[in-house]
């Protein structure tokens, strides 16, 4: 049953930790995505090393550790400031990247946003918006109910047909599709984004004044210095080499293979796997 699976899982977790401790390794057990293998829970064991293949986020004050693809970026605690300037539509020729916009117009990168277009879960397209200095977490995005999984980005032709502008000129005002924004974008005021017209951007955009506040979700990768999701300390990020991996598979495979046992009462019970 689930209780037995949990007990066995914890014993395996402890065994891995004891082995790596006796070997003298600088390691972290990290919360991981179960991916295509499936199951309800998963931990990877990573030896910290500059040559590692994965980014590991861990707290400087607790045992919390997670693969960057799974670590939650906590909602900012500060409130959104009041609008401080009037909305402007500005010609921005050749500004198709955040870097170009920042360089040519001397705007703080933290006050810019980028809009990414992905395929919807059923049909159509969905827009995802993150801050200009952040990176989209594709695992988190693929778990949004409105988004197709696995994640699939829209082609330039699809974007132009739906919006009338190409990537690099997209933004929230009059956007003709569902929009989901990152938590860090929801607290921005007077920010800059594309005007959904090639060669133009809007400056000093404000939610609820210039466009409605859309759905808000955790969409980004965590960065060094973010608050730890367990509420203790801040996150450090280092590279890790995966040396072990455990899963709680539950009944995913035993159901498919019809693997079970008879209980004392003669009832067939599907095995829990891990």
Tab-separated table of C-alpha atoms in Angstrom, residues 87-93 95 101 168-171 191-205:
chain	number	residue	atom	x	y	z
A	87	UNK	CA	1.626	54.786	-21.720
A	88	UNK	CA	3.788	55.439	-24.786
A	89	UNK	CA	4.007	53.680	-28.131
A	90	UNK	CA	7.528	54.094	-29.468
A	91	UNK	CA	9.133	53.158	-32.778
A	92	UNK	CA	11.864	50.598	-32.052
A	93	UNK	CA	13.377	49.598	-35.405
A	95	UNK	CA	14.842	45.953	-31.558
A	101	UNK	CA	15.854	47.186	-26.299
A	168	UNK	CA	10.374	40.294	-30.599
A	169	UNK	CA	7.435	42.663	-31.041
A	170	UNK	CA	4.861	40.967	-28.801
A	171	UNK	CA	3.183	42.273	-25.659
A	191	UNK	CA	7.250	48.143	-17.825
A	192	UNK	CA	8.142	47.752	-21.502
A	193	UNK	CA	6.928	45.162	-24.011
A	194	UNK	CA	6.239	44.750	-27.701
A	195	UNK	CA	3.223	46.548	-29.174
A	196	UNK	CA	2.102	43.573	-31.316
A	197	UNK	CA	3.264	45.546	-34.329
A	198	UNK	CA	6.619	45.058	-36.016
A	199	UNK	CA	9.086	47.788	-35.084
A	200	UNK	CA	7.112	49.173	-32.137
A	201	UNK	CA	7.096	48.770	-28.355
A	202	UNK	CA	4.919	50.067	-25.558
A	203	UNK	CA	6.667	51.800	-22.667
A	204	UNK	CA	5.180	52.401	-19.196
A	205	UNK	CA	2.621	49.584	-19.367
